[in-house]
């Protein structure tokens, strides 16, 4: 907490503020409050913030940076109130600041983790999606856009049946509702039609659990196995031809013996 005079000079300061910034009381009292603000923010505070304070007699929770004695810069959130001191009768401003640096670091770390996960998901060869409890998509990776020919922007916040009339969409949502109710279906092969072309996909689903262990959504991963199915069919056909040839060969040997 800091108390400023009408001339913007520091008139009083709390012990918590001194411990947080590293200054002594003698180094602070009588100094211009802006001298403790990060240089790039001084013009904004001297202009917009002070002007708002003079007009409204208060400023609520504005974020800015202050400079500690060791030269480090930290982010704080400050609320200011203008009043008349009941003892001295002088106008003063009371400023209460809360350290926001830990929250800022946590937000930055969360954004880095989120960006990393997005990159990893977009690099996977599988179509990965996440739905909330209302079966609306909260994640739709790049491969899902390619496989199902439905762009990310059209899918987020919407249900599959809102953008597709394909019967497979209704079947998929039925599976998802069952999972929200506690079912655990096994991976399954599905034949779907995309842009008029039949495709085979291997679909696997898992419940998305909250920290308390409750099901709050559905995670799905679909892998295009059309080429694999084609190779399997060709191998099966080759195997059948081989078996037929072996049978004909054995028949030929019997005829020759006779």
mmCIF file of C-alpha atoms in Angstrom:
data_model
loop_
_atom_site.group_PDB
_atom_site.id
_atom_site.type_symbol
_atom_site.label_atom_id
_atom_site.label_comp_id
_atom_site.label_asym_id
_atom_site.label_seq_id
_atom_site.Cartn_x
_atom_site.Cartn_y
_atom_site.Cartn_z
ATOM 1 C CA UNK A 1 0.000 0.000 0.000
ATOM 2 C CA UNK A 2 1.216 3.496 -0.926
ATOM 3 C CA UNK A 3 -0.229 6.887 0.017
ATOM 4 C CA UNK A 4 0.413 9.733 -2.419
ATOM 5 C CA UNK A 5 0.035 13.443 -1.864
ATOM 6 C CA UNK A 6 -1.775 15.704 -4.276
ATOM 7 C CA UNK A 7 1.581 16.423 -5.936
ATOM 8 C CA UNK A 8 2.042 12.690 -6.700
ATOM 9 C CA UNK A 9 4.812 12.406 -4.135
ATOM 10 C CA UNK A 10 4.938 9.369 -1.840
ATOM 11 C CA UNK A 11 3.678 10.362 1.605
ATOM 12 C CA UNK A 12 3.493 6.942 3.253
ATOM 13 C CA UNK A 13 4.220 3.346 2.359
ATOM 14 C CA UNK A 14 3.505 -0.032 3.975
ATOM 15 C CA UNK A 15 6.128 -2.472 5.178
ATOM 16 C CA UNK A 16 4.816 -5.097 2.736
ATOM 17 C CA UNK A 17 5.474 -2.759 -0.210
ATOM 18 C CA UNK A 18 8.999 -2.080 1.042
ATOM 19 C CA UNK A 19 9.751 -5.797 1.412
ATOM 20 C CA UNK A 20 8.327 -6.481 -2.046
ATOM 21 C CA UNK A 21 10.338 -3.767 -3.800
ATOM 22 C CA UNK A 22 13.525 -3.868 -1.682
ATOM 23 C CA UNK A 23 13.574 -0.140 -0.928
ATOM 24 C CA UNK A 24 13.904 1.467 2.479
ATOM 25 C CA UNK A 25 11.339 3.964 3.690
ATOM 26 C CA UNK A 26 13.892 6.754 3.480
ATOM 27 C CA UNK A 27 14.479 5.972 -0.216
ATOM 28 C CA UNK A 28 10.784 6.243 -1.020
ATOM 29 C CA UNK A 29 9.164 9.001 1.038
ATOM 30 C CA UNK A 30 9.058 12.300 -0.828
ATOM 31 C CA UNK A 31 9.836 10.749 -4.231
ATOM 32 C CA UNK A 32 7.676 11.012 -7.331
ATOM 33 C CA UNK A 33 5.591 7.832 -7.504
ATOM 34 C CA UNK A 34 6.266 7.574 -11.255
ATOM 35 C CA UNK A 35 9.967 7.006 -10.576
ATOM 36 C CA UNK A 36 9.068 3.486 -9.391
ATOM 37 C CA UNK A 37 7.035 2.708 -12.518
ATOM 38 C CA UNK A 38 8.614 0.959 -15.514
ATOM 39 C CA UNK A 39 9.739 3.727 -17.938
ATOM 40 C CA UNK A 40 7.640 2.520 -20.867
ATOM 41 C CA UNK A 41 4.455 2.801 -18.775
ATOM 42 C CA UNK A 42 5.001 6.209 -17.139
ATOM 43 C CA UNK A 43 3.393 8.257 -19.921
ATOM 44 C CA UNK A 44 0.222 6.122 -19.861
ATOM 45 C CA UNK A 45 -0.141 6.368 -16.103
ATOM 46 C CA UNK A 46 0.637 10.092 -16.009
ATOM 47 C CA UNK A 47 -1.957 10.631 -18.724
ATOM 48 C CA UNK A 48 -4.898 8.228 -18.932
ATOM 49 C CA UNK A 49 -4.788 6.751 -15.416
ATOM 50 C CA UNK A 50 -4.341 10.027 -13.532
ATOM 51 C CA UNK A 51 -6.956 11.711 -15.702
ATOM 52 C CA UNK A 52 -9.432 8.932 -14.929
ATOM 53 C CA UNK A 53 -8.581 9.223 -11.213
ATOM 54 C CA UNK A 54 -9.228 12.968 -11.215
ATOM 55 C CA UNK A 55 -12.585 12.488 -12.958
ATOM 56 C CA UNK A 56 -13.890 9.423 -11.090
ATOM 57 C CA UNK A 57 -11.892 9.672 -7.833
ATOM 58 C CA UNK A 58 -11.004 6.007 -8.336
ATOM 59 C CA UNK A 59 -9.235 3.601 -10.665
ATOM 60 C CA UNK A 60 -9.999 -0.110 -10.444
ATOM 61 C CA UNK A 61 -7.482 -2.882 -11.003
ATOM 62 C CA UNK A 62 -5.248 -1.539 -13.756
ATOM 63 C CA UNK A 63 -2.247 -3.664 -14.619
ATOM 64 C CA UNK A 64 1.216 -2.131 -14.852
ATOM 65 C CA UNK A 65 4.856 -2.802 -14.016
ATOM 66 C CA UNK A 66 7.024 -1.438 -11.225
ATOM 67 C CA UNK A 67 10.779 -1.459 -10.798
ATOM 68 C CA UNK A 68 12.389 -3.042 -7.776
ATOM 69 C CA UNK A 69 15.565 -1.705 -6.221
ATOM 70 C CA UNK A 70 17.582 -4.555 -7.776
ATOM 71 C CA UNK A 71 16.451 -3.430 -11.257
ATOM 72 C CA UNK A 72 13.983 -6.261 -11.849
ATOM 73 C CA UNK A 73 10.559 -5.433 -13.265
ATOM 74 C CA UNK A 74 7.422 -7.064 -11.849
ATOM 75 C CA UNK A 75 3.778 -6.940 -12.888
ATOM 76 C CA UNK A 76 1.222 -5.695 -10.366
ATOM 77 C CA UNK A 77 -2.481 -4.914 -10.387
ATOM 78 C CA UNK A 78 -3.364 -1.653 -8.619
ATOM 79 C CA UNK A 79 -6.547 -0.021 -7.355
ATOM 80 C CA UNK A 80 -6.479 3.697 -6.484
ATOM 81 C CA UNK A 81 -8.832 5.879 -4.467
ATOM 82 C CA UNK A 82 -8.708 9.670 -4.131
ATOM 83 C CA UNK A 83 -9.894 11.109 -0.815
ATOM 84 C CA UNK A 84 -9.497 13.921 1.689
ATOM 85 C CA UNK A 85 -7.442 12.953 4.734
ATOM 86 C CA UNK A 86 -9.792 13.200 7.741
ATOM 87 C CA UNK A 87 -6.951 14.349 10.016
ATOM 88 C CA UNK A 88 -4.890 16.719 7.883
ATOM 89 C CA UNK A 89 -7.665 17.748 5.514
ATOM 90 C CA UNK A 90 -5.337 17.325 2.546
ATOM 91 C CA UNK A 91 -6.177 15.525 -0.658
ATOM 92 C CA UNK A 92 -4.385 12.213 -1.080
ATOM 93 C CA UNK A 93 -4.469 9.036 -3.116
ATOM 94 C CA UNK A 94 -4.369 5.556 -1.633
ATOM 95 C CA UNK A 95 -2.933 2.905 -3.986
ATOM 96 C CA UNK A 96 -3.161 -0.790 -3.200
ATOM 97 C CA UNK A 97 -1.086 -3.115 -5.407
ATOM 98 C CA UNK A 98 -1.161 -6.902 -5.708
ATOM 99 C CA UNK A 99 1.715 -8.914 -7.168
ATOM 100 C CA UNK A 100 0.623 -10.454 -10.484
ATOM 101 C CA UNK A 101 3.998 -11.817 -11.593
ATOM 102 C CA UNK A 102 3.272 -15.392 -10.441
ATOM 103 C CA UNK A 103 -0.042 -15.396 -12.298
ATOM 104 C CA UNK A 104 1.641 -13.938 -15.384
ATOM 105 C CA UNK A 105 4.313 -16.616 -15.343
ATOM 106 C CA UNK A 106 1.657 -19.305 -14.916
ATOM 107 C CA UNK A 107 -0.352 -17.910 -17.835
ATOM 108 C CA UNK A 108 2.743 -17.772 -20.036
ATOM 109 C CA UNK A 109 3.645 -21.353 -19.107
ATOM 110 C CA UNK A 110 0.075 -22.457 -19.858
ATOM 111 C CA UNK A 111 0.171 -20.726 -23.262
ATOM 112 C CA UNK A 112 3.507 -22.367 -24.097
ATOM 113 C CA UNK A 113 2.142 -25.781 -23.126
ATOM 114 C CA UNK A 114 -1.035 -25.176 -25.135
ATOM 115 C CA UNK A 115 0.959 -24.100 -28.204
ATOM 116 C CA UNK A 116 3.209 -27.143 -27.867
ATOM 117 C CA UNK A 117 0.231 -29.508 -27.634
ATOM 118 C CA UNK A 118 -1.393 -27.875 -30.662
ATOM 119 C CA UNK A 119 1.786 -28.372 -32.691
ATOM 120 C CA UNK A 120 2.086 -32.012 -31.593
ATOM 121 C CA UNK A 121 -1.578 -32.707 -32.372
ATOM 122 C CA UNK A 122 -1.269 -31.107 -35.803
ATOM 123 C CA UNK A 123 1.783 -33.264 -36.574
ATOM 124 C CA UNK A 124 0.034 -36.535 -35.723
ATOM 125 C CA UNK A 125 -1.131 -38.649 -38.703
ATOM 126 C CA UNK A 126 -4.458 -39.200 -36.919
ATOM 127 C CA UNK A 127 -7.575 -37.040 -36.823
ATOM 128 C CA UNK A 128 -7.842 -36.000 -33.151
ATOM 129 C CA UNK A 129 -10.946 -34.268 -31.786
ATOM 130 C CA UNK A 130 -12.321 -33.344 -28.364
ATOM 131 C CA UNK A 131 -15.977 -32.782 -27.474
ATOM 132 C CA UNK A 132 -17.483 -31.287 -24.326
ATOM 133 C CA UNK A 133 -20.496 -32.638 -22.421
ATOM 134 C CA UNK A 134 -22.826 -31.129 -25.009
ATOM 135 C CA UNK A 135 -20.916 -32.932 -27.789
ATOM 136 C CA UNK A 136 -19.618 -29.631 -29.156
ATOM 137 C CA UNK A 137 -16.089 -29.660 -30.498
ATOM 138 C CA UNK A 138 -13.443 -27.893 -28.445
ATOM 139 C CA UNK A 139 -10.545 -29.291 -30.480
ATOM 140 C CA UNK A 140 -10.280 -30.271 -34.147
ATOM 141 C CA UNK A 141 -6.735 -30.844 -35.349
ATOM 142 C CA UNK A 142 -5.281 -30.265 -38.824
ATOM 143 C CA UNK A 143 -5.495 -33.908 -39.891
ATOM 144 C CA UNK A 144 -9.187 -34.010 -38.939
ATOM 145 C CA UNK A 145 -9.763 -31.107 -41.330
ATOM 146 C CA UNK A 146 -7.952 -33.000 -44.081
ATOM 147 C CA UNK A 147 -9.506 -36.412 -43.483
ATOM 148 C CA UNK A 148 -13.116 -35.290 -43.119
ATOM 149 C CA UNK A 149 -12.851 -32.232 -45.395
ATOM 150 C CA UNK A 150 -14.296 -30.004 -42.658
ATOM 151 C CA UNK A 151 -12.197 -26.970 -41.652
ATOM 152 C CA UNK A 152 -11.375 -26.203 -38.039
ATOM 153 C CA UNK A 153 -13.283 -22.917 -38.074
ATOM 154 C CA UNK A 154 -16.552 -24.621 -39.010
ATOM 155 C CA UNK A 155 -16.287 -27.290 -36.324
ATOM 156 C CA UNK A 156 -15.267 -25.595 -33.068
ATOM 157 C CA UNK A 157 -18.271 -24.923 -30.845
ATOM 158 C CA UNK A 158 -20.609 -27.032 -32.984
ATOM 159 C CA UNK A 159 -21.929 -30.583 -32.974
ATOM 160 C CA UNK A 160 -21.043 -33.000 -35.756
ATOM 161 C CA UNK A 161 -24.685 -33.421 -36.773
ATOM 162 C CA UNK A 162 -24.984 -29.638 -37.199
ATOM 163 C CA UNK A 163 -22.469 -29.652 -40.061
ATOM 164 C CA UNK A 164 -22.912 -33.128 -41.537
ATOM 165 C CA UNK A 165 -25.994 -35.104 -42.576
ATOM 166 C CA UNK A 166 -23.904 -38.241 -43.040
ATOM 167 C CA UNK A 167 -25.456 -41.218 -41.176
ATOM 168 C CA UNK A 168 -22.033 -41.880 -39.697
ATOM 169 C CA UNK A 169 -22.315 -38.549 -37.851
ATOM 170 C CA UNK A 170 -25.439 -39.700 -36.013
ATOM 171 C CA UNK A 171 -23.792 -43.013 -35.205
ATOM 172 C CA UNK A 172 -20.726 -41.236 -33.859
ATOM 173 C CA UNK A 173 -22.772 -39.000 -31.577
ATOM 174 C CA UNK A 174 -24.691 -42.022 -30.293
ATOM 175 C CA UNK A 175 -21.371 -43.582 -29.304
ATOM 176 C CA UNK A 176 -20.327 -40.329 -27.608
ATOM 177 C CA UNK A 177 -23.535 -40.083 -25.574
ATOM 178 C CA UNK A 178 -23.007 -43.654 -24.437
ATOM 179 C CA UNK A 179 -19.485 -42.753 -23.307
ATOM 180 C CA UNK A 180 -20.741 -39.750 -21.352
ATOM 181 C CA UNK A 181 -23.109 -42.175 -19.622
ATOM 182 C CA UNK A 182 -20.251 -44.508 -18.692
ATOM 183 C CA UNK A 183 -19.871 -46.876 -21.659
ATOM 184 C CA UNK A 184 -16.382 -47.781 -22.890
ATOM 185 C CA UNK A 185 -16.641 -48.866 -26.561
ATOM 186 C CA UNK A 186 -13.734 -50.634 -28.227
ATOM 187 C CA UNK A 187 -11.882 -49.309 -31.288
ATOM 188 C CA UNK A 188 -13.845 -50.029 -34.437
ATOM 189 C CA UNK A 189 -13.407 -49.859 -38.180
ATOM 190 C CA UNK A 190 -15.879 -47.567 -39.903
ATOM 191 C CA UNK A 191 -16.692 -47.084 -43.569
ATOM 192 C CA UNK A 192 -17.509 -43.464 -44.321
ATOM 193 C CA UNK A 193 -18.127 -41.493 -47.484
ATOM 194 C CA UNK A 194 -16.124 -38.273 -47.826
ATOM 195 C CA UNK A 195 -16.665 -36.096 -50.896
ATOM 196 C CA UNK A 196 -18.394 -39.039 -52.552
ATOM 197 C CA UNK A 197 -15.414 -41.332 -51.990
ATOM 198 C CA UNK A 198 -15.673 -44.322 -49.632
ATOM 199 C CA UNK A 199 -12.991 -44.373 -46.954
ATOM 200 C CA UNK A 200 -12.149 -46.718 -44.105
ATOM 201 C CA UNK A 201 -11.144 -45.271 -40.733
ATOM 202 C CA UNK A 202 -10.111 -46.872 -37.462
ATOM 203 C CA UNK A 203 -11.923 -44.954 -34.706
ATOM 204 C CA UNK A 204 -10.926 -45.026 -31.048
ATOM 205 C CA UNK A 205 -12.586 -43.009 -28.291
ATOM 206 C CA UNK A 206 -11.790 -42.307 -24.646
ATOM 207 C CA UNK A 207 -13.521 -40.303 -21.922
ATOM 208 C CA UNK A 208 -12.113 -36.895 -21.015
ATOM 209 C CA UNK A 209 -11.967 -36.783 -17.219
ATOM 210 C CA UNK A 210 -12.065 -33.738 -14.959
ATOM 211 C CA UNK A 211 -9.555 -33.412 -12.071
ATOM 212 C CA UNK A 212 -12.279 -34.910 -9.855
ATOM 213 C CA UNK A 213 -12.602 -37.956 -12.084
ATOM 214 C CA UNK A 214 -15.931 -37.078 -13.688
ATOM 215 C CA UNK A 215 -16.483 -37.534 -17.416
ATOM 216 C CA UNK A 216 -16.639 -34.063 -18.968
ATOM 217 C CA UNK A 217 -16.106 -34.875 -22.617
ATOM 218 C CA UNK A 218 -14.949 -37.313 -25.269
ATOM 219 C CA UNK A 219 -11.568 -37.613 -26.981
ATOM 220 C CA UNK A 220 -11.553 -39.293 -30.392
ATOM 221 C CA UNK A 221 -8.757 -40.397 -32.690
ATOM 222 C CA UNK A 222 -9.432 -41.579 -36.247
ATOM 223 C CA UNK A 223 -6.817 -43.121 -38.523
ATOM 224 C CA UNK A 224 -7.378 -43.445 -42.265
ATOM 225 C CA UNK A 225 -6.829 -47.143 -43.027
ATOM 226 C CA UNK A 226 -8.206 -47.120 -46.581
ATOM 227 C CA UNK A 227 -4.828 -48.010 -48.088
ATOM 228 C CA UNK A 228 -4.289 -50.709 -45.475
ATOM 229 C CA UNK A 229 -7.672 -52.251 -46.290
ATOM 230 C CA UNK A 230 -6.789 -52.198 -50.018
ATOM 231 C CA UNK A 231 -3.500 -54.001 -49.347
ATOM 232 C CA UNK A 232 -5.258 -56.532 -47.131
ATOM 233 C CA UNK A 233 -7.831 -57.200 -49.871
ATOM 234 C CA UNK A 234 -5.060 -57.682 -52.448
ATOM 235 C CA UNK A 235 -3.204 -60.055 -50.132
ATOM 236 C CA UNK A 236 -6.392 -61.992 -49.516
ATOM 237 C CA UNK A 237 -7.018 -62.215 -53.241
ATOM 238 C CA UNK A 238 -3.439 -63.378 -53.856
ATOM 239 C CA UNK A 239 -3.801 -65.975 -51.124
ATOM 240 C CA UNK A 240 -6.988 -67.313 -52.708
ATOM 241 C CA UNK A 241 -5.318 -67.496 -56.137
ATOM 242 C CA UNK A 242 -2.373 -69.349 -54.615
ATOM 243 C CA UNK A 243 -4.634 -71.857 -52.860
ATOM 244 C CA UNK A 244 -6.586 -72.425 -56.083
ATOM 245 C CA UNK A 245 -3.365 -72.954 -58.040
ATOM 246 C CA UNK A 246 -2.142 -75.485 -55.482
ATOM 247 C CA UNK A 247 -5.403 -77.379 -55.777
ATOM 248 C CA UNK A 248 -5.189 -77.413 -59.567
ATOM 249 C CA UNK A 249 -1.579 -78.622 -59.342
ATOM 250 C CA UNK A 250 -2.507 -81.521 -57.095
ATOM 251 C CA UNK A 251 -5.365 -82.473 -59.498
ATOM 252 C CA UNK A 252 -2.928 -82.443 -62.429
ATOM 253 C CA UNK A 253 -0.531 -84.822 -60.641
ATOM 254 C CA UNK A 254 -3.361 -87.277 -59.945
ATOM 255 C CA UNK A 255 -4.456 -87.212 -63.606
ATOM 256 C CA UNK A 256 -0.922 -87.871 -64.792
ATOM 257 C CA UNK A 257 -0.575 -90.890 -62.473
ATOM 258 C CA UNK A 258 -3.785 -92.358 -63.731
#
